PDB file of C-alpha atoms in Angstrom:
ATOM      1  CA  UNK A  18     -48.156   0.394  65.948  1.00 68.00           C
ATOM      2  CA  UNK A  19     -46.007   3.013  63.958  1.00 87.00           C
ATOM      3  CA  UNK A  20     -42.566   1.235  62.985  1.00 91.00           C
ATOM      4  CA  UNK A  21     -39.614   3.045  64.729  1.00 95.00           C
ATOM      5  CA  UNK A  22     -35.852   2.582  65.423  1.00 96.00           C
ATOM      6  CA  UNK A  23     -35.604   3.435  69.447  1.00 97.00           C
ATOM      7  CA  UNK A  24     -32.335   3.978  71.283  1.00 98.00           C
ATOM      8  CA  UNK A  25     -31.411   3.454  74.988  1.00 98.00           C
ATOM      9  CA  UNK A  26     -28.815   4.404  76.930  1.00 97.00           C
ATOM     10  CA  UNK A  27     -27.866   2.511  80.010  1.00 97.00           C
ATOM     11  CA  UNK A  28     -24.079   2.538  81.873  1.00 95.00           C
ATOM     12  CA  UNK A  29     -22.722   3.633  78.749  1.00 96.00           C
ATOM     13  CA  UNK A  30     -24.160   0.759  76.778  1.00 97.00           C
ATOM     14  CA  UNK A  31     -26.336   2.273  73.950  1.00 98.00           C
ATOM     15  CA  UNK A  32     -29.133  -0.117  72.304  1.00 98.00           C
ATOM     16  CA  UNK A  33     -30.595   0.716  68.796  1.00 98.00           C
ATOM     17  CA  UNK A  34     -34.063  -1.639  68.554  1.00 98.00           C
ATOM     18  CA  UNK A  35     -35.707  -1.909  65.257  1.00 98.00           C
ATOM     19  CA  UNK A  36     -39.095  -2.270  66.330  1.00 97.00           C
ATOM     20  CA  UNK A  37     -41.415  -3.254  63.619  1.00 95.00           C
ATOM     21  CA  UNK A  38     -41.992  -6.683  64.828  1.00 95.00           C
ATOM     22  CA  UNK A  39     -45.445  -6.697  62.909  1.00 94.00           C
ATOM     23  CA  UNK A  40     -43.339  -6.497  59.037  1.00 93.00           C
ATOM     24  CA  UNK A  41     -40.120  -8.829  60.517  1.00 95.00           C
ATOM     25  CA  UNK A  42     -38.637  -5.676  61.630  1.00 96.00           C
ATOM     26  CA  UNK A  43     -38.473  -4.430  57.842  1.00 92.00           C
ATOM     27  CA  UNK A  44     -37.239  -1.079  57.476  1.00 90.00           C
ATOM     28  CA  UNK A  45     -39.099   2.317  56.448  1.00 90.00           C
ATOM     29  CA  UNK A  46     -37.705   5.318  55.254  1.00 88.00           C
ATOM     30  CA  UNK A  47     -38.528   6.331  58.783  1.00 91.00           C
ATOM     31  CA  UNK A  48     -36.727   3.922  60.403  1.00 93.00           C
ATOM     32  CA  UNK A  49     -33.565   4.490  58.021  1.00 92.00           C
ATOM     33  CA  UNK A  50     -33.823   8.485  58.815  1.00 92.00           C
ATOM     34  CA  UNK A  51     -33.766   7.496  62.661  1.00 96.00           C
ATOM     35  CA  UNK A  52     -30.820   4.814  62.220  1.00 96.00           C
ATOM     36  CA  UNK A  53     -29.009   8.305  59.946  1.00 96.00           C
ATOM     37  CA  UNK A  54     -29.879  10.295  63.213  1.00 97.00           C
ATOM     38  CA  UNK A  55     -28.512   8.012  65.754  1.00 98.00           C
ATOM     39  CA  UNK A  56     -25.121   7.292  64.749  1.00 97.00           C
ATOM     40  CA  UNK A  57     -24.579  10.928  64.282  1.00 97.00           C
ATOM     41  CA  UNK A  58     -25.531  10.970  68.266  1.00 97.00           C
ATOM     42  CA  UNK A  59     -24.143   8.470  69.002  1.00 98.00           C
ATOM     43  CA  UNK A  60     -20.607   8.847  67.221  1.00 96.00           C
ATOM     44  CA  UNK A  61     -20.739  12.206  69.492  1.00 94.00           C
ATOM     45  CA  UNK A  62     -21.484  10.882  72.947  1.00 97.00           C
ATOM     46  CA  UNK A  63     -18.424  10.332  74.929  1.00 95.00           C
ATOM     47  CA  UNK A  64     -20.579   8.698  77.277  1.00 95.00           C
ATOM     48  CA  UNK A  65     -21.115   5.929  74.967  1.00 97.00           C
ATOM     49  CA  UNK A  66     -18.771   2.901  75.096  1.00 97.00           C
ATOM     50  CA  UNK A  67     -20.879   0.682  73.141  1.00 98.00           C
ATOM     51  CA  UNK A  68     -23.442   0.481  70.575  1.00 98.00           C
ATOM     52  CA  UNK A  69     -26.021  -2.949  70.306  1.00 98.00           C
ATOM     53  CA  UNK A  70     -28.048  -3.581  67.502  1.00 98.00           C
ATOM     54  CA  UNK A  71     -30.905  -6.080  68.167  1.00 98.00           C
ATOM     55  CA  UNK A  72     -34.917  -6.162  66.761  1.00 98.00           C
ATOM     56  CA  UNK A  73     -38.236  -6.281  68.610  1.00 97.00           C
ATOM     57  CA  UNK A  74     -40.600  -9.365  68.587  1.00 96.00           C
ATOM     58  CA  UNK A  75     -39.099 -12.956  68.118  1.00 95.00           C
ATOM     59  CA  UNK A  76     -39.969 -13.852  64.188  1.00 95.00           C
ATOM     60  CA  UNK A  77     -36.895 -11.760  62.656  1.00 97.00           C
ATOM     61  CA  UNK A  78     -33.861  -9.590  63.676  1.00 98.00           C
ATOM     62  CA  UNK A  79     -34.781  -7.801  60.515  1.00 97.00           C
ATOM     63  CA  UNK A  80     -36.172  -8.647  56.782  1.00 94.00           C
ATOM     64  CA  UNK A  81     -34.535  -6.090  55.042  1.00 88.00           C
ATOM     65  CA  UNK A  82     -36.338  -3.060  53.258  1.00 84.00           C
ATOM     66  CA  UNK A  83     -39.789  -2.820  52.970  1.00 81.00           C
ATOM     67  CA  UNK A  84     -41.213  -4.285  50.227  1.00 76.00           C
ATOM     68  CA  UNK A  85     -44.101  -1.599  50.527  1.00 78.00           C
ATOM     69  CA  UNK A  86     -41.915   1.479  50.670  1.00 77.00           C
ATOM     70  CA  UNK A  87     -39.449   1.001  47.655  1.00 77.00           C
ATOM     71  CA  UNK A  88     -41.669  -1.291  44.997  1.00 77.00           C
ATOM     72  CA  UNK A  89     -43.659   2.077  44.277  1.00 77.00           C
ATOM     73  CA  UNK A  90     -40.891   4.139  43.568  1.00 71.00           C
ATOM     74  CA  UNK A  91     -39.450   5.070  39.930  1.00 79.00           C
ATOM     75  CA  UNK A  92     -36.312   3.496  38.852  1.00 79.00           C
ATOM     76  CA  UNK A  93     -34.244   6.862  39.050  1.00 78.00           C
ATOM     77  CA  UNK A  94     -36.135   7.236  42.523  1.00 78.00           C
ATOM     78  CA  UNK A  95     -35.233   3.271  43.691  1.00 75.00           C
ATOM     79  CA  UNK A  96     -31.643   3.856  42.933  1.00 73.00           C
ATOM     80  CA  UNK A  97     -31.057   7.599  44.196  1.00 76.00           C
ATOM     81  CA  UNK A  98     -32.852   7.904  47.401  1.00 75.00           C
ATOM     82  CA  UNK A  99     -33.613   3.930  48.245  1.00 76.00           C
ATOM     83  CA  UNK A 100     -30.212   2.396  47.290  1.00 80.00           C
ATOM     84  CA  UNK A 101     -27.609   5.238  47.364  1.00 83.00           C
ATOM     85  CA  UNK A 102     -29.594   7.093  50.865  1.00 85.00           C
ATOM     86  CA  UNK A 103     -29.448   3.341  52.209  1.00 86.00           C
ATOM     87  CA  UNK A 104     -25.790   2.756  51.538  1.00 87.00           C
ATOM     88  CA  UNK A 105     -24.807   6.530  52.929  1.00 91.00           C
ATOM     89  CA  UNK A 106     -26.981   5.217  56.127  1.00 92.00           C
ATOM     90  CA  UNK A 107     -25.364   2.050  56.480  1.00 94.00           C
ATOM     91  CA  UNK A 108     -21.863   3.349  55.924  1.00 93.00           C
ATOM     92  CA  UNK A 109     -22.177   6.098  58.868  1.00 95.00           C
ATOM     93  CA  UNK A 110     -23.105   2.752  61.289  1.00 96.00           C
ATOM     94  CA  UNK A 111     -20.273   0.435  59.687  1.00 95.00           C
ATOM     95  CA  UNK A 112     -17.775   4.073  60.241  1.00 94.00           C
ATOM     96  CA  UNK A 113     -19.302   4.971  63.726  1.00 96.00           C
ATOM     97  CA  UNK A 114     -15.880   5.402  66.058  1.00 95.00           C
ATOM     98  CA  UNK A 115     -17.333   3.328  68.460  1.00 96.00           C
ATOM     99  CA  UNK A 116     -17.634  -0.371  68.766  1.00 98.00           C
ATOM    100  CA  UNK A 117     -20.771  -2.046  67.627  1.00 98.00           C
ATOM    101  CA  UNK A 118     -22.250  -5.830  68.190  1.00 98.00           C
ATOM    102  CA  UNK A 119     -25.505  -7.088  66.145  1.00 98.00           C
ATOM    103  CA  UNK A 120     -27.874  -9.463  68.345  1.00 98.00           C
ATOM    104  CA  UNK A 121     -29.296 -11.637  65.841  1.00 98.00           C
ATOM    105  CA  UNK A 122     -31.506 -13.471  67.911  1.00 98.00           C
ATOM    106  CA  UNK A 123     -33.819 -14.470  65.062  1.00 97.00           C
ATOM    107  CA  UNK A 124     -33.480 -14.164  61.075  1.00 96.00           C
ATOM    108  CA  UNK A 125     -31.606 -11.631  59.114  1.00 98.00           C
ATOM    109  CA  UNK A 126     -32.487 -11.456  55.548  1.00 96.00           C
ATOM    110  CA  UNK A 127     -31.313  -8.914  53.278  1.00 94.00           C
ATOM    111  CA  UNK A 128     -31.187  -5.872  54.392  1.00 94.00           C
ATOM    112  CA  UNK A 129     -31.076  -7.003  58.023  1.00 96.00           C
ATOM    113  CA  UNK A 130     -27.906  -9.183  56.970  1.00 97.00           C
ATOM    114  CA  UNK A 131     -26.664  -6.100  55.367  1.00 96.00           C
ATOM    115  CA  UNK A 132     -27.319  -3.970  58.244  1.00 96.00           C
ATOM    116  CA  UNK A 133     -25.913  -6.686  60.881  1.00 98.00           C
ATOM    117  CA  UNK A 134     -22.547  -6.622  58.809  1.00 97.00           C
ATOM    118  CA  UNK A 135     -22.090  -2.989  59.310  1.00 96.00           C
ATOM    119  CA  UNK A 136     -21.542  -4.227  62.900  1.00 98.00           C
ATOM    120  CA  UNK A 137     -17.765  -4.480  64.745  1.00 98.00           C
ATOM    121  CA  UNK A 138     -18.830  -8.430  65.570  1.00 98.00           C
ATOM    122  CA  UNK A 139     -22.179 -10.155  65.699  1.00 98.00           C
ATOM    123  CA  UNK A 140     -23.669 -12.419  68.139  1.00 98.00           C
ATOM    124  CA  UNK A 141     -26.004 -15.146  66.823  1.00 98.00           C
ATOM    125  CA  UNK A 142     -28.816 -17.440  68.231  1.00 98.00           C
ATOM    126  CA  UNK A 143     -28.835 -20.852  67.508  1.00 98.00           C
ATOM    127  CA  UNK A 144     -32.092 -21.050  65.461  1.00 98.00           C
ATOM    128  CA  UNK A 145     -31.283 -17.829  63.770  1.00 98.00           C
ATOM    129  CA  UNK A 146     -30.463 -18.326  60.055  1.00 98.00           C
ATOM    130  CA  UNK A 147     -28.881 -15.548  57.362  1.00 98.00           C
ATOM    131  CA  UNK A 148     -29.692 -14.776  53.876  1.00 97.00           C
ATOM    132  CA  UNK A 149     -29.947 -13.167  50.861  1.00 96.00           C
ATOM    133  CA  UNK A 150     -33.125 -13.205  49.011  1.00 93.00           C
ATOM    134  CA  UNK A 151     -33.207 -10.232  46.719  1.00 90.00           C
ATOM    135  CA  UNK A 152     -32.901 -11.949  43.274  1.00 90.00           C
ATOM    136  CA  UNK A 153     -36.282 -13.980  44.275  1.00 89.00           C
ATOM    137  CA  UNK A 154     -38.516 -10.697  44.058  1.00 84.00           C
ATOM    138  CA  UNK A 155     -36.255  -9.960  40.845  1.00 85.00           C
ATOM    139  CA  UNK A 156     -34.108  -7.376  42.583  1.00 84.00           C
ATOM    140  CA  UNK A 157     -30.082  -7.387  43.823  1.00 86.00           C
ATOM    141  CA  UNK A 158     -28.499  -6.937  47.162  1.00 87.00           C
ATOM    142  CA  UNK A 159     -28.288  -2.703  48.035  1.00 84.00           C
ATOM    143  CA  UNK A 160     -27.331  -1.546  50.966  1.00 87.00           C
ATOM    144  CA  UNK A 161     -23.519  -3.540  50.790  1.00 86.00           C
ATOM    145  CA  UNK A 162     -24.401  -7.252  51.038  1.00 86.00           C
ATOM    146  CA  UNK A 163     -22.021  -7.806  47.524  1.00 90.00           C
ATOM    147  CA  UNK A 164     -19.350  -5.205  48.967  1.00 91.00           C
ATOM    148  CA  UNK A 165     -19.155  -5.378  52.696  1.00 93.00           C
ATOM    149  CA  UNK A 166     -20.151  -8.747  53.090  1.00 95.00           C
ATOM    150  CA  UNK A 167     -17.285 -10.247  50.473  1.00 94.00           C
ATOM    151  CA  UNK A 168     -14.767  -8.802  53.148  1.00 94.00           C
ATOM    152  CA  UNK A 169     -16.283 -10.986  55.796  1.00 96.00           C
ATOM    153  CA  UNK A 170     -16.679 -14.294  54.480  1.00 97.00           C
ATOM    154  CA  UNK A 171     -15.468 -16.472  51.228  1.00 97.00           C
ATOM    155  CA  UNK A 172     -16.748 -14.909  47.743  1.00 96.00           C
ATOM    156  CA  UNK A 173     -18.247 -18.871  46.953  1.00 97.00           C
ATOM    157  CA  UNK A 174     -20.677 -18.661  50.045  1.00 97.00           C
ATOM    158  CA  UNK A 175     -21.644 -15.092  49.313  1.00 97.00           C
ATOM    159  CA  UNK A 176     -22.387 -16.672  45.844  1.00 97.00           C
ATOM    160  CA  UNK A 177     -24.389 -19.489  47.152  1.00 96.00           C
ATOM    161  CA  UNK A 178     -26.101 -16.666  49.135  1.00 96.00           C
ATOM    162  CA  UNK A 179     -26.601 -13.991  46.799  1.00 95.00           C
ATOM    163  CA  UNK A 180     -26.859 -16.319  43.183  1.00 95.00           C
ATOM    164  CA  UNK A 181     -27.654 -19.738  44.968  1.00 95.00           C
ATOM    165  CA  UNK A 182     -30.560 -18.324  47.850  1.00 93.00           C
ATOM    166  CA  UNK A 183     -28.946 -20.658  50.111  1.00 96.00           C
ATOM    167  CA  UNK A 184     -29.635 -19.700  53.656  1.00 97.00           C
ATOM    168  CA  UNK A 185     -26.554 -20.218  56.681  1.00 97.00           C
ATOM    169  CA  UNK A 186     -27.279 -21.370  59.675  1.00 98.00           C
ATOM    170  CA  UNK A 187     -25.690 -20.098  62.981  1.00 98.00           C
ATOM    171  CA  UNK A 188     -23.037 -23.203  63.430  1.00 98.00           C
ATOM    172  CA  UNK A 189     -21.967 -22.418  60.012  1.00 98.00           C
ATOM    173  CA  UNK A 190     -21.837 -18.595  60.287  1.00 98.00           C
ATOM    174  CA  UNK A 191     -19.646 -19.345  63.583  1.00 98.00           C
ATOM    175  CA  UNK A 192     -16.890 -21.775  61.470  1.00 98.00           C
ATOM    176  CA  UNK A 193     -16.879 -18.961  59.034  1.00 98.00           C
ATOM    177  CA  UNK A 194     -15.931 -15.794  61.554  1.00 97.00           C
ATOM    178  CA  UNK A 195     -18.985 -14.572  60.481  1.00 98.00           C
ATOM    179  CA  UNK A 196     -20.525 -14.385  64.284  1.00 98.00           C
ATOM    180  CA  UNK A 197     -18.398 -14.164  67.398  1.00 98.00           C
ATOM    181  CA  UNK A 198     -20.768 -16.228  69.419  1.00 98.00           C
ATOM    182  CA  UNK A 199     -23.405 -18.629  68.983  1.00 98.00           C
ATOM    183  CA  UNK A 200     -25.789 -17.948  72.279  1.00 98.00           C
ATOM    184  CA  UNK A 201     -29.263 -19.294  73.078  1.00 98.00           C
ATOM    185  CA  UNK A 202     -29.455 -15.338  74.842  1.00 98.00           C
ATOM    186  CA  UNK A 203     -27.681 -13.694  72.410  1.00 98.00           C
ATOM    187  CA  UNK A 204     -28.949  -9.891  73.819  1.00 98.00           C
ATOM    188  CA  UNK A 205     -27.538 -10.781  77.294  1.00 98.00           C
ATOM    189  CA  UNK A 206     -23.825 -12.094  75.457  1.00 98.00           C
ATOM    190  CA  UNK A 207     -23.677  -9.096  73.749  1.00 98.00           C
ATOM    191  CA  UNK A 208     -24.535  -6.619  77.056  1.00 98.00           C
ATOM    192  CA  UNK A 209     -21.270  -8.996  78.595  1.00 98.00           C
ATOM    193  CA  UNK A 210     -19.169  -8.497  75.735  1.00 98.00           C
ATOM    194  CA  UNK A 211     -19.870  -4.981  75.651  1.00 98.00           C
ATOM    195  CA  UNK A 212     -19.589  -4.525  80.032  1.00 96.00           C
ATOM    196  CA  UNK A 213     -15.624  -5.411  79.520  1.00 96.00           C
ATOM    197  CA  UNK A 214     -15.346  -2.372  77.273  1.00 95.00           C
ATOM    198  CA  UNK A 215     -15.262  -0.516  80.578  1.00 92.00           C
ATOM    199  CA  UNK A 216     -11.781  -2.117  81.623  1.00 94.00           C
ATOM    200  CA  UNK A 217     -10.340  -0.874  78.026  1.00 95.00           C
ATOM    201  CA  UNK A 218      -8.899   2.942  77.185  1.00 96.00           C
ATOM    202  CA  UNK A 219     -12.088   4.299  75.205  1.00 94.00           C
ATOM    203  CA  UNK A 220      -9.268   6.314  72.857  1.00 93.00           C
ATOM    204  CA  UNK A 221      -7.398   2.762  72.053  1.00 95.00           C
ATOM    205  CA  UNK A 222     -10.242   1.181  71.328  1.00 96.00           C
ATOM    206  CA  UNK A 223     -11.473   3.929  68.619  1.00 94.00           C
ATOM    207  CA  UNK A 224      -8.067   3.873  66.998  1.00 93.00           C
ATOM    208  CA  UNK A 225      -7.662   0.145  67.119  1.00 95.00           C
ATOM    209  CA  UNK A 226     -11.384   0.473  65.109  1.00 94.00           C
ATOM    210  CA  UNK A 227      -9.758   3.147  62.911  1.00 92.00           C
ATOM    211  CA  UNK A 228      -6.332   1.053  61.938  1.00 93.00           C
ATOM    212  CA  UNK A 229      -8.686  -2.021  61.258  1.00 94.00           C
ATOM    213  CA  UNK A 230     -10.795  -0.214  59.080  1.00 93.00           C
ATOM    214  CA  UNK A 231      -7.873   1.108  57.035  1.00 91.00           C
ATOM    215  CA  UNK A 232      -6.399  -2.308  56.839  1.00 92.00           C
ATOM    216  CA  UNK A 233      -9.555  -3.755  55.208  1.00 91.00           C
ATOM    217  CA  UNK A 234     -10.943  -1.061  53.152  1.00 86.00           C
ATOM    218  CA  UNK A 235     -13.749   0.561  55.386  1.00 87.00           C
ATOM    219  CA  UNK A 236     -13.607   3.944  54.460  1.00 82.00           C
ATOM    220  CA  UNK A 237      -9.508   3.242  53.852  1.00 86.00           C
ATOM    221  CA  UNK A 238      -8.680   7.411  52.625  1.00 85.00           C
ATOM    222  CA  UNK A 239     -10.333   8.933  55.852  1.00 85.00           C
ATOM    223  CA  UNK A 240      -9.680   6.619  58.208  1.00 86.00           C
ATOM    224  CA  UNK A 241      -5.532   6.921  57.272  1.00 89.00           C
ATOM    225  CA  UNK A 242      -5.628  10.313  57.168  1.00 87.00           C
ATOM    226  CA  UNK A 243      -7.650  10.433  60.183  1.00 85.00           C
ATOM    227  CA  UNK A 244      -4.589   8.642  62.027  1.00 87.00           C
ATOM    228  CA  UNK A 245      -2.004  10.963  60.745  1.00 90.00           C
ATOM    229  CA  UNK A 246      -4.154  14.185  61.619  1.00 88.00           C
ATOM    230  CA  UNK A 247      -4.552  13.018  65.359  1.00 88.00           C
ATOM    231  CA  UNK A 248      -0.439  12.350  65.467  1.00 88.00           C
ATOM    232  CA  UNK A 249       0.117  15.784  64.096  1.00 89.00           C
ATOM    233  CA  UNK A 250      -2.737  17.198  66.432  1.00 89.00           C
ATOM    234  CA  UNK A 251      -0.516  16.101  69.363  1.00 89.00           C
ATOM    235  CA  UNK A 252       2.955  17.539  68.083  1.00 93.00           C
ATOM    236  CA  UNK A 253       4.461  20.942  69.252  1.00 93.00           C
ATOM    237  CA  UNK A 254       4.887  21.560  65.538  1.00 92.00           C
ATOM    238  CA  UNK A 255       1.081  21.955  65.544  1.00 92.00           C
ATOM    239  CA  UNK A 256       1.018  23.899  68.081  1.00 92.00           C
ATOM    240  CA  UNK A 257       3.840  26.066  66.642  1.00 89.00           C
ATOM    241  CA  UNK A 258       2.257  26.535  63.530  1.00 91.00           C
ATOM    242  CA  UNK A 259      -1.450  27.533  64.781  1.00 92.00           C
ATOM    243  CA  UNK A 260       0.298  29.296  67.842  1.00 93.00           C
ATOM    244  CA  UNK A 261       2.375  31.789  64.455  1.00 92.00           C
ATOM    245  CA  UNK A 262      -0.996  31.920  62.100  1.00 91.00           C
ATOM    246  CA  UNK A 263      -2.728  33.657  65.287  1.00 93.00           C
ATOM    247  CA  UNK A 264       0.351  36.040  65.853  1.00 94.00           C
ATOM    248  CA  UNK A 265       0.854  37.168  62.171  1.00 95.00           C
ATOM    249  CA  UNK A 266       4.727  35.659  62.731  1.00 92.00           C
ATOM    250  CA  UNK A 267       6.802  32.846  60.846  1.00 94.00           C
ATOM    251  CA  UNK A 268       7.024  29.819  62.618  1.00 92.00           C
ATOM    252  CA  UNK A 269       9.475  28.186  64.245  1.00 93.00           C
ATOM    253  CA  UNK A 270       8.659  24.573  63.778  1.00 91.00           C
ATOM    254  CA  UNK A 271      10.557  22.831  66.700  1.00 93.00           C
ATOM    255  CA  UNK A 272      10.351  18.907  65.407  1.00 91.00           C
ATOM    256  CA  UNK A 273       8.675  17.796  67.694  1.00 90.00           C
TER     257      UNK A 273
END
């Protein structure tokens, strides 16, 4: 079976599945392209309210990146297209205007942890664990898990993840904020979480994203000036201004 990233949409409700279920759900360049492709639907679909992230089989949400696909590539190559394309990918998901829940139903190691964080909230199964592994096949975290990740919980247990190898368990990813929800079906608390996005206004949801993200760091610059442009979208001085530029006039900016 060729590994693939597959996306449904059902009532509004989109589902991205990594499904690799033979390799833990371990992404390929292929699957990364799809994941870029996607979100740039996705983040255009006004029909979408939600976006769920979960993997095929029941071994792994998702191992991280294959193992096969970067370990052959040069150094420059590793860093530029591996690491830096990986990190562009991620950050379109993490930035996507609408809201976003992981379904980590089994583990998430590297990678997967890293992709799972560029989710709104994540909901976890019991068994599930997280980690880090990178520095035991002599490599680092890539694609965030020493950025993103020390927004989301304490800087020690990202060390005893990243430095230590310590895995977390779901109880302990719960007490940290980590995961929203510890569920033994953690697809079908997700699709419930996501159904009461239908009683919500789609635009106050996006901005509510928007003002988080600028709070914490996500993409701070744009998402600020991505606020103010909407408030002066929505002024009659806007529509002064673009209303003169067409006529060849001055304008006369009204204040309002």
């Amino acid at each position: 079976m060729t590994a693939s990233l597959d996306l449904e949409i059902v009532d509004g409700i989109a589902t991205l599945s990594l499904n690799n279920p033979r390799r833990l759900n371990a992404f390929t360049p292929d699957m990364l392209a799809a994941l870029d492709r996607h979100s740039v639907a996705l983040d255009g679909d006004p029909a979408v309210r939600c976006v769920i992230l979960r993997g095929e089989g029941e071994r792994a949400f998702c191992a991280g990146a294959d193992i096969k696909a970067w370990s052959v590539l040069s150094p420059f190559d590793f860093a530029r297209d591996w690491v830096r394309g990986g990190h562009r990918i991620f950050d379109r998901l993490a930035r996507l205007s609408k809201p976003t829940i992981a379904v980590i139903h089994a583990h998430a190691f590297g990678g997967g942890l890293e992709l799972a964080s560029c989710c709104d909230i994540r909901v976890m199964a019991p068994q599930a664990t997280l980690a880090l592994p990178e520095t035991q096949v002599g490599i680092v975290p890539g694609w965030s898990g020493t950025q993103r990740l020390a927004r989301l919980i304490p800087v020690p247990v990202l060390k005893e993840m990243a430095i230590f190898g310590r895995r977390i368990d779901a109880q302990r990813a719960l007490s940290l904020g980590l995961v929203a929800e510890v569920a033994d079906d953690p697809l079908d608390a997700a699709r419930q979480i996501a159904a009461k996005l239908r009683e919500t206004s789609p635009r106050a949801t996006e901005v509510a994203k928007y003002m988080i993200h600028a709070a914490t760091g996500e993409d701070r610059n744009a998402m600020i000036e991505a606020l103010g442009s909407g408030m002066i979208a929505a002024s009659d001085d806007k529509a002064e201004g673009v209303a003169a530029f067409a006529e060849k006039r001055k304008p006369a900016f009204p204040g309002s």
